[in-house]
Coordinates of C-alpha atoms in Angstrom, one line a residue:
Chain V
X1 CA 0.0 0.0 0.0
X2 CA 1.5 3.3 -1.1
X3 CA 0.7 5.6 1.7
X4 CA 1.9 9.1 2.1
X5 CA 3.4 8.7 5.5
X6 CA 4.2 12.4 5.8
X7 CA 0.6 13.2 5.1
X8 CA -0.6 10.8 7.8
X9 CA 1.8 12.2 10.3
X10 CA 0.6 15.7 9.6
X11 CA -3.0 14.7 9.9
X12 CA -2.4 13.0 13.2
X13 CA -0.5 16.0 14.5
X14 CA -3.3 18.4 13.6
X15 CA -5.6 16.4 15.8
X16 CA -3.5 15.3 18.7
X17 CA 0.2 15.6 19.5
X18 CA 1.2 19.1 20.4
X19 CA -2.2 20.6 20.7
X20 CA -3.8 21.6 24.0
X21 CA -0.9 23.9 24.9
X22 CA -1.4 25.1 28.4
X23 CA -3.1 21.9 29.4
X24 CA -6.6 23.5 29.4
X25 CA -8.0 23.0 25.9
X26 CA -8.9 19.4 25.4
X27 CA -7.6 18.3 22.0
X28 CA -10.1 16.4 19.9
X29 CA -9.2 12.8 19.9
X30 CA -9.3 10.2 17.1
X31 CA -8.4 10.3 13.5
X32 CA -9.0 13.2 11.2
X33 CA -11.5 13.1 8.3
X34 CA -10.8 10.4 5.8
X35 CA -7.9 8.8 7.6
X36 CA -7.6 5.5 9.2
X37 CA -6.1 5.1 12.6
X38 CA -2.5 6.0 12.0
X39 CA 0.8 4.6 13.0
X40 CA 2.1 6.7 15.8
X41 CA 5.8 6.8 16.2
X42 CA 7.8 8.7 18.7
X43 CA 7.7 11.8 16.6
X44 CA 4.0 12.1 17.0
X45 CA 3.7 11.7 20.7
X46 CA 5.7 14.7 21.6
X47 CA 3.9 16.4 24.4
X48 CA 3.7 20.2 24.4
X49 CA 5.9 22.2 26.7
X50 CA 3.9 24.5 28.9
X51 CA 6.2 27.4 28.5
X52 CA 4.8 30.4 30.4
X53 CA 6.7 32.7 32.6
X54 CA 4.5 31.9 35.7
X55 CA 5.7 28.3 35.5
X56 CA 9.4 29.4 36.2
X57 CA 10.0 27.9 39.6
X58 CA 13.7 28.3 39.9
X59 CA 16.7 30.2 38.6
X60 CA 20.2 28.9 38.9
X61 CA 23.5 30.7 38.1
X62 CA 26.7 28.7 37.9
X63 CA 30.2 29.8 37.4
X64 CA 31.9 27.2 35.3
X65 CA 35.4 26.6 36.6
X66 CA 37.0 27.1 33.3
X67 CA 40.8 26.6 33.3
X68 CA 42.6 27.7 30.1
X69 CA 45.2 25.0 30.5
X70 CA 42.6 22.2 30.9
X71 CA 41.8 20.5 34.3
X72 CA 44.6 20.6 36.8
X73 CA 45.7 17.0 37.7
X74 CA 49.2 17.4 39.0
X75 CA 50.5 16.4 42.4
X76 CA 52.2 18.6 45.0
X77 CA 53.4 18.1 48.5
X78 CA 51.9 20.3 51.2
X79 CA 53.4 19.7 54.5
X80 CA 53.1 16.0 55.2
X81 CA 50.4 15.5 52.6
X82 CA 50.5 14.5 49.0
X83 CA 47.9 16.6 47.3
X84 CA 46.5 15.4 43.9
X85 CA 44.6 18.2 42.2
X86 CA 41.4 17.6 40.3
X87 CA 39.7 20.8 39.3
X88 CA 39.1 23.2 36.4
X89 CA 36.6 21.2 34.3
X90 CA 34.8 24.2 32.8
X91 CA 31.5 23.1 31.3
X92 CA 32.4 19.4 31.3
X93 CA 32.5 18.5 34.9
X94 CA 29.5 16.1 34.9
X95 CA 30.7 14.6 31.7
X96 CA 34.3 14.1 32.5
X97 CA 34.0 13.5 36.3
X98 CA 34.5 9.7 36.0
X99 CA 37.5 9.8 33.8
X100 CA 39.1 12.7 35.6
X101 CA 38.6 10.9 39.0
X102 CA 40.2 7.8 37.6
X103 CA 43.3 9.7 36.7
X104 CA 43.4 11.5 40.1
X105 CA 42.8 8.2 42.0
X106 CA 45.5 6.4 40.1
X107 CA 48.0 9.0 41.3
X108 CA 46.6 9.1 44.8
X109 CA 46.8 5.3 45.2
X110 CA 50.3 5.1 44.0
X111 CA 51.6 5.2 47.6
X112 CA 49.0 2.7 48.7
X113 CA 47.3 4.8 51.4
X114 CA 44.7 3.2 53.6
X115 CA 42.9 6.5 53.9
X116 CA 42.3 9.3 51.5
X117 CA 40.9 12.8 52.1
X118 CA 38.8 14.5 49.3
X119 CA 38.3 18.2 49.4
X120 CA 35.0 19.3 48.0
X121 CA 31.7 17.6 47.3
X122 CA 30.7 18.8 43.9
X123 CA 30.5 16.3 41.2
X124 CA 34.2 16.1 40.8
X125 CA 34.8 15.6 44.6
X126 CA 32.1 13.1 45.1
X127 CA 33.1 11.1 42.1
X128 CA 36.7 11.2 43.2
X129 CA 35.6 9.9 46.6
X130 CA 33.7 7.0 45.1
X131 CA 36.4 6.1 42.7
X132 CA 39.0 6.1 45.6
X133 CA 36.6 3.8 47.6
X134 CA 36.4 1.4 44.7
X135 CA 40.2 1.4 44.5
X136 CA 40.2 0.2 48.2
X137 CA 40.7 3.4 50.2
X138 CA 38.7 4.6 53.2
X139 CA 37.6 8.1 52.2
X140 CA 36.6 11.2 54.2
X141 CA 35.2 14.2 52.2
X142 CA 35.9 17.6 53.7
X143 CA 33.5 20.1 52.3
X144 CA 31.6 23.3 53.0
X145 CA 28.4 21.9 51.4
X146 CA 27.1 18.6 50.1
X147 CA 26.4 18.1 46.4
X148 CA 22.9 19.6 46.2
X149 CA 24.3 23.0 47.4
X150 CA 27.4 23.1 45.3
X151 CA 27.8 24.9 42.0
X152 CA 27.8 21.5 40.2
X153 CA 24.0 21.3 40.4
X154 CA 23.6 24.8 39.0
X155 CA 25.0 23.4 35.7
X156 CA 23.2 22.2 32.6
X157 CA 23.9 18.6 33.3
X158 CA 24.2 17.3 29.7
X159 CA 26.8 15.1 28.2
X160 CA 29.0 17.9 26.9
X161 CA 32.5 16.6 27.5
X162 CA 34.4 19.3 25.5
X163 CA 32.3 22.3 26.7
X164 CA 34.8 25.0 27.6
X165 CA 37.3 22.4 28.8
X166 CA 40.5 24.2 27.6
X167 CA 42.0 26.6 25.2
X168 CA 43.8 24.8 22.3
X169 CA 47.1 26.7 22.6
X170 CA 47.3 27.0 26.3
X171 CA 46.5 23.3 26.9
X172 CA 49.0 22.2 24.3
X173 CA 48.9 19.3 21.8
X174 CA 49.1 16.5 24.4
X175 CA 45.8 17.5 26.0
X176 CA 43.6 16.0 23.3
X177 CA 44.7 12.4 24.2
X178 CA 44.2 13.1 27.9
X179 CA 40.7 14.5 27.2
X180 CA 39.9 11.5 25.1
X181 CA 41.0 9.1 27.8
X182 CA 38.7 11.0 30.3
X183 CA 35.8 11.1 28.0
X184 CA 35.9 7.5 27.0
X185 CA 36.3 6.3 30.6
X186 CA 33.3 8.5 31.8
X187 CA 31.1 7.3 28.9
X188 CA 31.7 3.6 29.8
X189 CA 31.1 4.3 33.5
X190 CA 27.9 6.2 33.0
X191 CA 26.5 3.2 31.0
X192 CA 26.2 1.4 34.3
X193 CA 23.7 4.0 35.5
X194 CA 21.4 3.8 32.5
X195 CA 18.0 2.2 33.2
X196 CA 18.2 2.6 37.0
X197 CA 15.0 3.7 38.8
X198 CA 14.6 7.4 38.5
X199 CA 16.9 7.5 35.5
X200 CA 19.9 9.1 37.1
X201 CA 21.5 9.0 33.6
X202 CA 19.3 9.1 30.6
X203 CA 19.1 9.7 26.8
X204 CA 16.5 11.7 25.0
X205 CA 15.9 13.1 21.5
X206 CA 17.0 16.7 21.0
X207 CA 15.6 18.7 18.2
X208 CA 17.3 21.7 16.6
X209 CA 14.6 23.9 15.1
X210 CA 15.0 26.8 12.7
X211 CA 12.9 29.0 10.4
X212 CA 16.0 29.5 8.2
X213 CA 18.6 27.0 6.9
X214 CA 21.1 25.9 9.5
X215 CA 24.4 27.6 9.3
X216 CA 27.5 25.5 9.8
X217 CA 29.4 26.5 12.9
X218 CA 32.4 28.7 12.2
X219 CA 35.5 27.8 14.1
X220 CA 38.0 30.0 12.2
X221 CA 39.6 32.9 14.0
X222 CA 38.2 36.3 13.3
X223 CA 41.1 38.4 12.1
X224 CA 39.5 41.6 13.3
X225 CA 39.7 40.4 16.9
X226 CA 42.8 41.8 18.7
X227 CA 44.8 39.7 21.2
X228 CA 44.4 36.3 22.6
X229 CA 44.7 34.5 25.9
X230 CA 48.4 34.4 25.5
X231 CA 48.6 38.2 25.3
X232 CA 45.7 39.3 27.6
X233 CA 45.2 36.4 30.1
X234 CA 41.6 36.0 28.8
X235 CA 40.3 34.2 25.7
X236 CA 39.2 36.8 23.1
X237 CA 37.2 34.7 20.7
X238 CA 35.5 31.3 20.2
X239 CA 38.2 29.9 18.0
X240 CA 40.7 29.8 20.9
X241 CA 38.6 27.1 22.7
X242 CA 39.7 23.5 22.2
X243 CA 37.6 21.2 20.1
X244 CA 38.2 17.6 20.7
X245 CA 34.8 15.9 19.9
X246 CA 36.2 14.4 16.7
X247 CA 38.2 12.0 18.8
X248 CA 35.1 10.3 20.1
X249 CA 32.9 10.5 17.0
X250 CA 32.5 6.7 17.1
X251 CA 30.6 7.1 20.4
X252 CA 28.3 9.8 19.4
X253 CA 25.3 9.6 17.1
X254 CA 25.1 12.0 14.1
X255 CA 22.4 14.6 13.9
X256 CA 19.9 13.8 11.2
X257 CA 18.0 16.3 9.2
X258 CA 14.2 15.6 9.1
X259 CA 12.1 16.7 6.2
X260 CA 9.6 19.5 6.7
X261 CA 6.4 18.2 8.1
X262 CA 8.0 15.1 9.6
X263 CA 7.7 16.5 13.1
X264 CA 5.0 18.4 14.9
X265 CA 7.2 21.5 15.1
X266 CA 5.9 24.4 13.0
X267 CA 9.3 25.3 11.5
X268 CA 10.9 24.6 8.2
X269 CA 14.2 23.1 9.3
X270 CA 14.5 20.4 11.9
X271 CA 17.4 18.2 12.9
X272 CA 17.4 15.5 15.5
X273 CA 20.0 14.0 17.6
X274 CA 20.1 11.8 20.7
X275 CA 21.9 13.1 23.8
X276 CA 22.8 11.8 27.2
X277 CA 22.0 13.9 30.3
X278 CA 22.2 13.7 34.0
X279 CA 19.2 14.0 36.4
X280 CA 20.9 15.7 39.3
X281 CA 18.6 14.6 42.0
X282 CA 18.6 10.9 41.2
X283 CA 22.3 10.7 40.3
X284 CA 23.2 12.7 43.3
X285 CA 21.3 10.3 45.5
X286 CA 22.8 7.2 43.9
X287 CA 26.3 8.6 44.4
X288 CA 25.8 9.7 48.0
X289 CA 24.3 6.3 48.8
X290 CA 27.2 4.5 47.3
X291 CA 29.6 6.8 49.2
X292 CA 28.0 6.2 52.6
X293 CA 27.4 2.6 51.8
X294 CA 31.1 2.0 51.3
X295 CA 31.8 3.6 54.7
X296 CA 32.5 7.1 53.5
X297 CA 32.5 10.0 56.0
X298 CA 31.7 13.6 55.5
X299 CA 33.3 16.4 57.6
X300 CA 31.8 19.9 57.1
X301 CA 34.8 22.1 57.0
X302 CA 36.2 25.1 55.2
X303 CA 39.8 25.6 54.5
X304 CA 41.3 29.1 54.5
X305 CA 44.8 28.3 53.2
X306 CA 46.4 25.4 51.3
X307 CA 48.8 24.8 54.2
X308 CA 45.8 23.5 56.2
X309 CA 45.7 20.4 54.0
X310 CA 49.1 19.4 55.4
X311 CA 47.5 19.1 58.9
X312 CA 44.8 16.5 57.9
X313 CA 45.0 13.0 59.4
X314 CA 44.9 11.6 55.9
X315 CA 48.3 12.0 54.1
X316 CA 46.9 11.6 50.6
X317 CA 44.5 14.3 49.5
X318 CA 42.5 14.7 46.3
X319 CA 41.7 18.4 45.9
X320 CA 38.5 19.2 44.2
X321 CA 37.6 22.8 45.0
X322 CA 36.1 23.7 41.6
X323 CA 35.9 27.5 41.0
X324 CA 37.2 28.2 44.6
X325 CA 40.6 27.1 43.3
X326 CA 41.0 30.5 41.6
X327 CA 41.5 32.2 45.0
X328 CA 42.5 29.4 47.3
X329 CA 45.3 28.1 45.0
X330 CA 45.9 31.5 43.3
X331 CA 45.4 29.8 40.0
X332 CA 45.4 32.5 37.4
X333 CA 44.4 30.1 34.6
X334 CA 41.0 29.8 36.3
X335 CA 38.4 32.0 34.5
X336 CA 34.8 32.2 35.5
X337 CA 32.2 31.6 32.8
X338 CA 28.8 32.5 33.9
X339 CA 25.8 30.4 32.9
X340 CA 22.2 30.7 34.0
X341 CA 19.4 28.1 33.7
X342 CA 15.8 28.7 34.4
X343 CA 13.5 25.9 35.4
X344 CA 9.9 25.3 34.5
X345 CA 7.7 23.0 36.6
X346 CA 8.5 19.4 35.7
X347 CA 6.5 17.7 32.9
X348 CA 7.3 14.0 33.0
X349 CA 5.3 13.6 29.8
X350 CA 7.8 15.7 27.9
X351 CA 10.6 13.4 26.9
X352 CA 12.7 15.5 24.6
X353 CA 14.8 18.6 24.3
X354 CA 14.9 21.4 21.7
X355 CA 16.8 24.4 20.7
X356 CA 15.3 27.4 18.8
X357 CA 16.4 30.9 18.2
X358 CA 19.2 30.8 20.6
X359 CA 17.2 29.2 23.4
X360 CA 17.6 25.6 24.6
X361 CA 15.2 23.5 26.5
X362 CA 15.7 20.1 28.1
X363 CA 13.1 18.1 30.0
X364 CA 14.6 16.6 33.1
X365 CA 13.2 14.9 36.1
X366 CA 13.5 17.9 38.4
X367 CA 12.2 20.4 35.9
X368 CA 12.3 21.7 32.3
X369 CA 15.6 23.5 31.9
X370 CA 15.5 26.6 29.8
X371 CA 18.7 28.2 28.7
X372 CA 19.4 31.3 26.7
X373 CA 22.8 32.9 26.3
X374 CA 22.3 36.6 27.2
X375 CA 23.8 39.5 25.3
X376 CA 25.3 39.6 21.8
X377 CA 28.2 37.2 22.4
X378 CA 27.5 33.7 21.1
X379 CA 29.3 30.5 21.6
X380 CA 32.0 29.7 24.1
X381 CA 32.8 33.4 24.8
X382 CA 29.4 33.9 26.3
X383 CA 29.8 34.6 30.0
X384 CA 33.6 34.4 29.9
X385 CA 35.1 36.5 32.7
X386 CA 31.7 37.1 34.2
X387 CA 31.6 36.1 37.9
X388 CA 28.2 37.6 38.7
X389 CA 26.3 34.9 40.4
X390 CA 23.1 36.9 40.8
X391 CA 20.3 35.4 38.8
X392 CA 18.5 37.5 36.2
X393 CA 14.8 36.7 36.0
X394 CA 14.4 38.7 32.8
X395 CA 17.0 36.6 31.1
X396 CA 15.0 33.4 31.7
X397 CA 11.7 35.1 31.0
X398 CA 12.9 36.1 27.6
X399 CA 14.0 32.5 27.0
X400 CA 10.6 31.1 28.1
X401 CA 8.8 33.6 25.8
X402 CA 10.8 32.3 22.8
X403 CA 9.5 28.8 23.5
X404 CA 6.0 30.1 24.3
X405 CA 5.9 31.8 20.9
X406 CA 7.1 28.7 19.2
X407 CA 4.3 26.6 20.8
X408 CA 1.7 29.3 20.1
X409 CA 2.3 28.6 16.4
X410 CA 0.9 25.1 16.7
X411 CA -2.6 24.6 15.4
X412 CA -5.1 25.6 18.0
X413 CA -7.5 23.0 19.3
X414 CA -11.0 23.7 18.2
X415 CA -13.6 24.3 20.9
Chain F
X1 CA 60.8 70.9 73.3
X2 CA 64.1 69.4 72.2
X3 CA 64.4 67.1 69.3
X4 CA 65.5 64.3 71.6
X5 CA 62.3 64.6 73.5
X6 CA 60.2 64.5 70.4
X7 CA 62.2 61.4 69.2
X8 CA 61.6 59.7 72.5
X9 CA 57.9 60.5 72.4
X10 CA 57.6 59.2 68.9
X11 CA 59.6 56.1 69.8
X12 CA 57.2 55.5 72.7
X13 CA 54.2 55.8 70.4
X14 CA 55.7 53.5 67.8
X15 CA 56.7 50.9 70.4
X16 CA 53.3 51.0 72.0
X17 CA 51.7 50.5 68.6
X18 CA 53.9 47.6 67.8
X19 CA 53.3 46.0 71.2
X20 CA 49.6 46.4 70.7
X21 CA 49.8 44.8 67.2
X22 CA 51.7 41.8 68.5
X23 CA 49.9 41.0 71.7
X24 CA 47.2 38.4 70.9
X25 CA 43.6 39.7 71.1
X26 CA 40.2 38.2 70.8
X27 CA 37.4 39.5 68.6
X28 CA 35.6 39.9 71.9
X29 CA 38.0 42.7 72.9
X30 CA 36.1 45.5 71.2
X31 CA 38.1 45.5 68.0
X32 CA 35.9 47.8 65.9
X33 CA 33.6 50.8 66.5
X34 CA 29.9 51.2 66.0
X35 CA 30.5 54.0 63.5
X36 CA 32.7 51.7 61.5
X37 CA 30.1 49.0 61.4
X38 CA 27.6 51.6 60.3
X39 CA 29.8 52.5 57.4
X40 CA 30.2 48.8 56.8
X41 CA 26.4 48.4 56.6
X42 CA 26.2 51.1 53.9
X43 CA 28.8 49.3 51.9
X44 CA 27.1 46.0 52.5
X45 CA 23.9 47.4 51.1
X46 CA 25.7 48.3 47.9
X47 CA 28.1 45.4 47.3
X48 CA 27.0 42.4 49.3
X49 CA 23.3 42.3 50.0
X50 CA 22.3 41.0 46.6
X51 CA 23.8 37.6 47.4
X52 CA 24.3 37.5 51.2
X53 CA 20.8 38.9 51.7
X54 CA 19.5 41.4 54.4
X55 CA 20.6 40.3 57.8
X56 CA 23.7 38.6 56.4
X57 CA 21.8 35.2 56.6
X58 CA 22.7 34.1 53.0
X59 CA 20.3 31.9 51.0
X60 CA 20.3 28.5 49.5
X61 CA 23.2 29.2 47.2
X62 CA 25.1 31.9 49.1
X63 CA 26.7 31.1 52.4
X64 CA 25.5 33.1 55.4
X65 CA 27.9 35.4 57.3
X66 CA 26.5 34.5 60.7
X67 CA 25.7 31.2 62.4
X68 CA 27.6 28.5 60.5
X69 CA 29.9 31.2 59.3
X70 CA 31.4 31.3 62.8
X71 CA 31.8 27.6 62.8
X72 CA 33.7 27.8 59.6
X73 CA 36.0 30.6 60.8
X74 CA 36.3 29.6 64.5
X75 CA 39.9 30.1 65.7
X76 CA 41.0 31.9 62.5
X77 CA 42.7 35.2 62.7
X78 CA 41.1 38.3 61.2
X79 CA 43.9 38.8 58.7
X80 CA 42.9 35.5 57.0
X81 CA 39.3 36.5 56.9
X82 CA 40.1 40.0 55.7
X83 CA 42.2 38.5 52.9
X84 CA 39.4 36.2 51.9
X85 CA 37.0 39.1 51.6
X86 CA 39.5 41.4 49.9
X87 CA 40.6 38.8 47.3
X88 CA 37.3 37.0 46.5
X89 CA 34.6 39.6 47.1
X90 CA 32.4 41.0 45.7
X91 CA 32.1 37.9 43.6
X92 CA 31.2 39.8 40.4
X93 CA 34.1 42.2 40.8
X94 CA 36.6 40.6 43.2
X95 CA 39.2 42.8 44.8
X96 CA 37.6 46.1 43.8
X97 CA 36.9 47.4 47.3
X98 CA 39.6 49.4 49.1
X99 CA 41.3 48.0 52.2
X100 CA 39.4 50.5 54.4
X101 CA 36.1 49.5 52.9
X102 CA 36.8 45.9 53.5
X103 CA 37.7 46.6 57.1
X104 CA 34.4 48.4 57.5
X105 CA 32.5 45.4 56.1
X106 CA 34.5 43.2 58.4
X107 CA 33.4 45.4 61.3
X108 CA 29.7 44.9 60.3
X109 CA 30.2 41.1 60.1
X110 CA 31.7 41.2 63.7
X111 CA 28.8 43.2 64.9
X112 CA 26.2 40.9 63.2
X113 CA 27.8 38.0 65.0
X114 CA 27.5 39.6 68.4
X115 CA 31.0 40.7 69.0
X116 CA 31.1 44.0 71.0
X117 CA 32.2 47.3 69.6
X118 CA 35.1 49.2 71.2
X119 CA 36.7 52.6 71.0
X120 CA 39.3 51.9 68.2
X121 CA 38.5 51.1 64.6
X122 CA 39.4 47.8 63.1
X123 CA 42.6 48.3 61.1
X124 CA 43.0 47.3 57.5
X125 CA 46.7 46.4 58.1
X126 CA 47.5 42.7 58.1
X127 CA 49.8 43.1 61.2
X128 CA 47.2 44.1 63.7
X129 CA 44.5 41.9 62.1
X130 CA 46.7 38.9 62.4
X131 CA 46.8 39.3 66.2
X132 CA 43.0 39.2 66.5
X133 CA 41.5 35.7 66.8
X134 CA 37.9 34.9 66.0
X135 CA 37.0 33.1 69.2
X136 CA 33.5 31.6 69.1
X137 CA 33.1 31.7 72.9
X138 CA 34.1 34.8 74.9
X139 CA 37.4 34.1 76.5
X140 CA 37.3 34.4 80.4
X141 CA 40.1 37.0 80.5
X142 CA 38.3 39.1 77.9
X143 CA 35.1 39.3 79.9
X144 CA 34.0 42.8 80.7

């Protein structure tokens, strides 16, 4: 039977799918005129996002701990303690935590310590602690806050292993291989969290939507931009940021372009990809449970000077302070990169993410995350050098309105 | 008045100052003035309140400057605390306040945590600040 599948999809969408925006109007059910019950694939069952500004129930600002040289993983002796650094993961902390912790723990365990101290309980600290436990150490975490109050949970929480991870020149040619090692190790480890109750780690489809043809990303330097990190101590343009994704192309699915009308979205250009992301609440719970279950201890403590690490009872320390390293360790390569996420009330029925007109949306278990880079600067340079951690409600409202307008273009349900 | 006398007087003042800077003190010893804390409050309202909130209590994301703050800083000297404020704050423009302004804000923090005011202002110099310890409990000898 030669059926026009696209036509059927459209007919189905016009009657169900994304209608009923706002959850008030009941969409008419059943098939449209002249059409048999239609095959419904995942494209058709996309639930609408109730994007209205009154549903914004949280704003979060994070300062990505971007380090121009790439994450710090060297070892130094402080008093009687061997300190293994593990900080500076930029926008890739959740993604690279496992691989980075593996490298740090290999170094920490080289002296076969029975006990290890971990400083900090963001995703890097907590992951380092668990990794050290799995390697056979008794671990105490010293921290000001537990994971839910750290900057880690103010992040985006998607698999973005090369997001603002280093500057190509500052990190040097050897960094690519180190990055690949971390990314591959993390990817393997996170597989063991897929499918657990609550979906601590999950995949979903992510749609890129546009009214105009997609423009290929430009990574060439702009000759009109003066200076660079090397001359100013700050990156000056997007092309300075390291791009390493090609090294793990075999792991990542390719985005596919979908023909117009193949999705419910009222735009001409649609591409779809699948992406992994982290549900902070569930993953945080799973990790804390593992840490305590393996006999881990937490001491709430702030350190005021690096020398204090030398006085800890543990003589091997994994140091995971995140952005705080900038001042505590006087690390000039640490550069804050501001990022704000807004959160709409969770909609478990929404099982996808999208990006449209500079705004990104991702449905997670603890809310629908909305993200829009403020100001005229696009790409990695957005937020660079900005350490303002005060949330801007108008920034998120403008993002939500972009999505609200998008969904307003869907056919209205008839009364 | 002869030059010798002036020199001796100056020397006495300098020595007294040095002795004062070196002798250990407690934050309970009246190390700031009310007027200074008042200036600190005006600065706080301009540079700190948007994160640390009115009343210095912080919020979910920003640590408070009272309560658990004292737990975190118990036993530290004020030079270390001063340095932390001077280097890391305000978060959006770290290091932009003058030493005198940071001393005023530190005075406000001491006041908010129940430390008594005194007759001399808190210095912005590391030397004298180093000699002042942030005791959580009022030391017996410092009771007034």
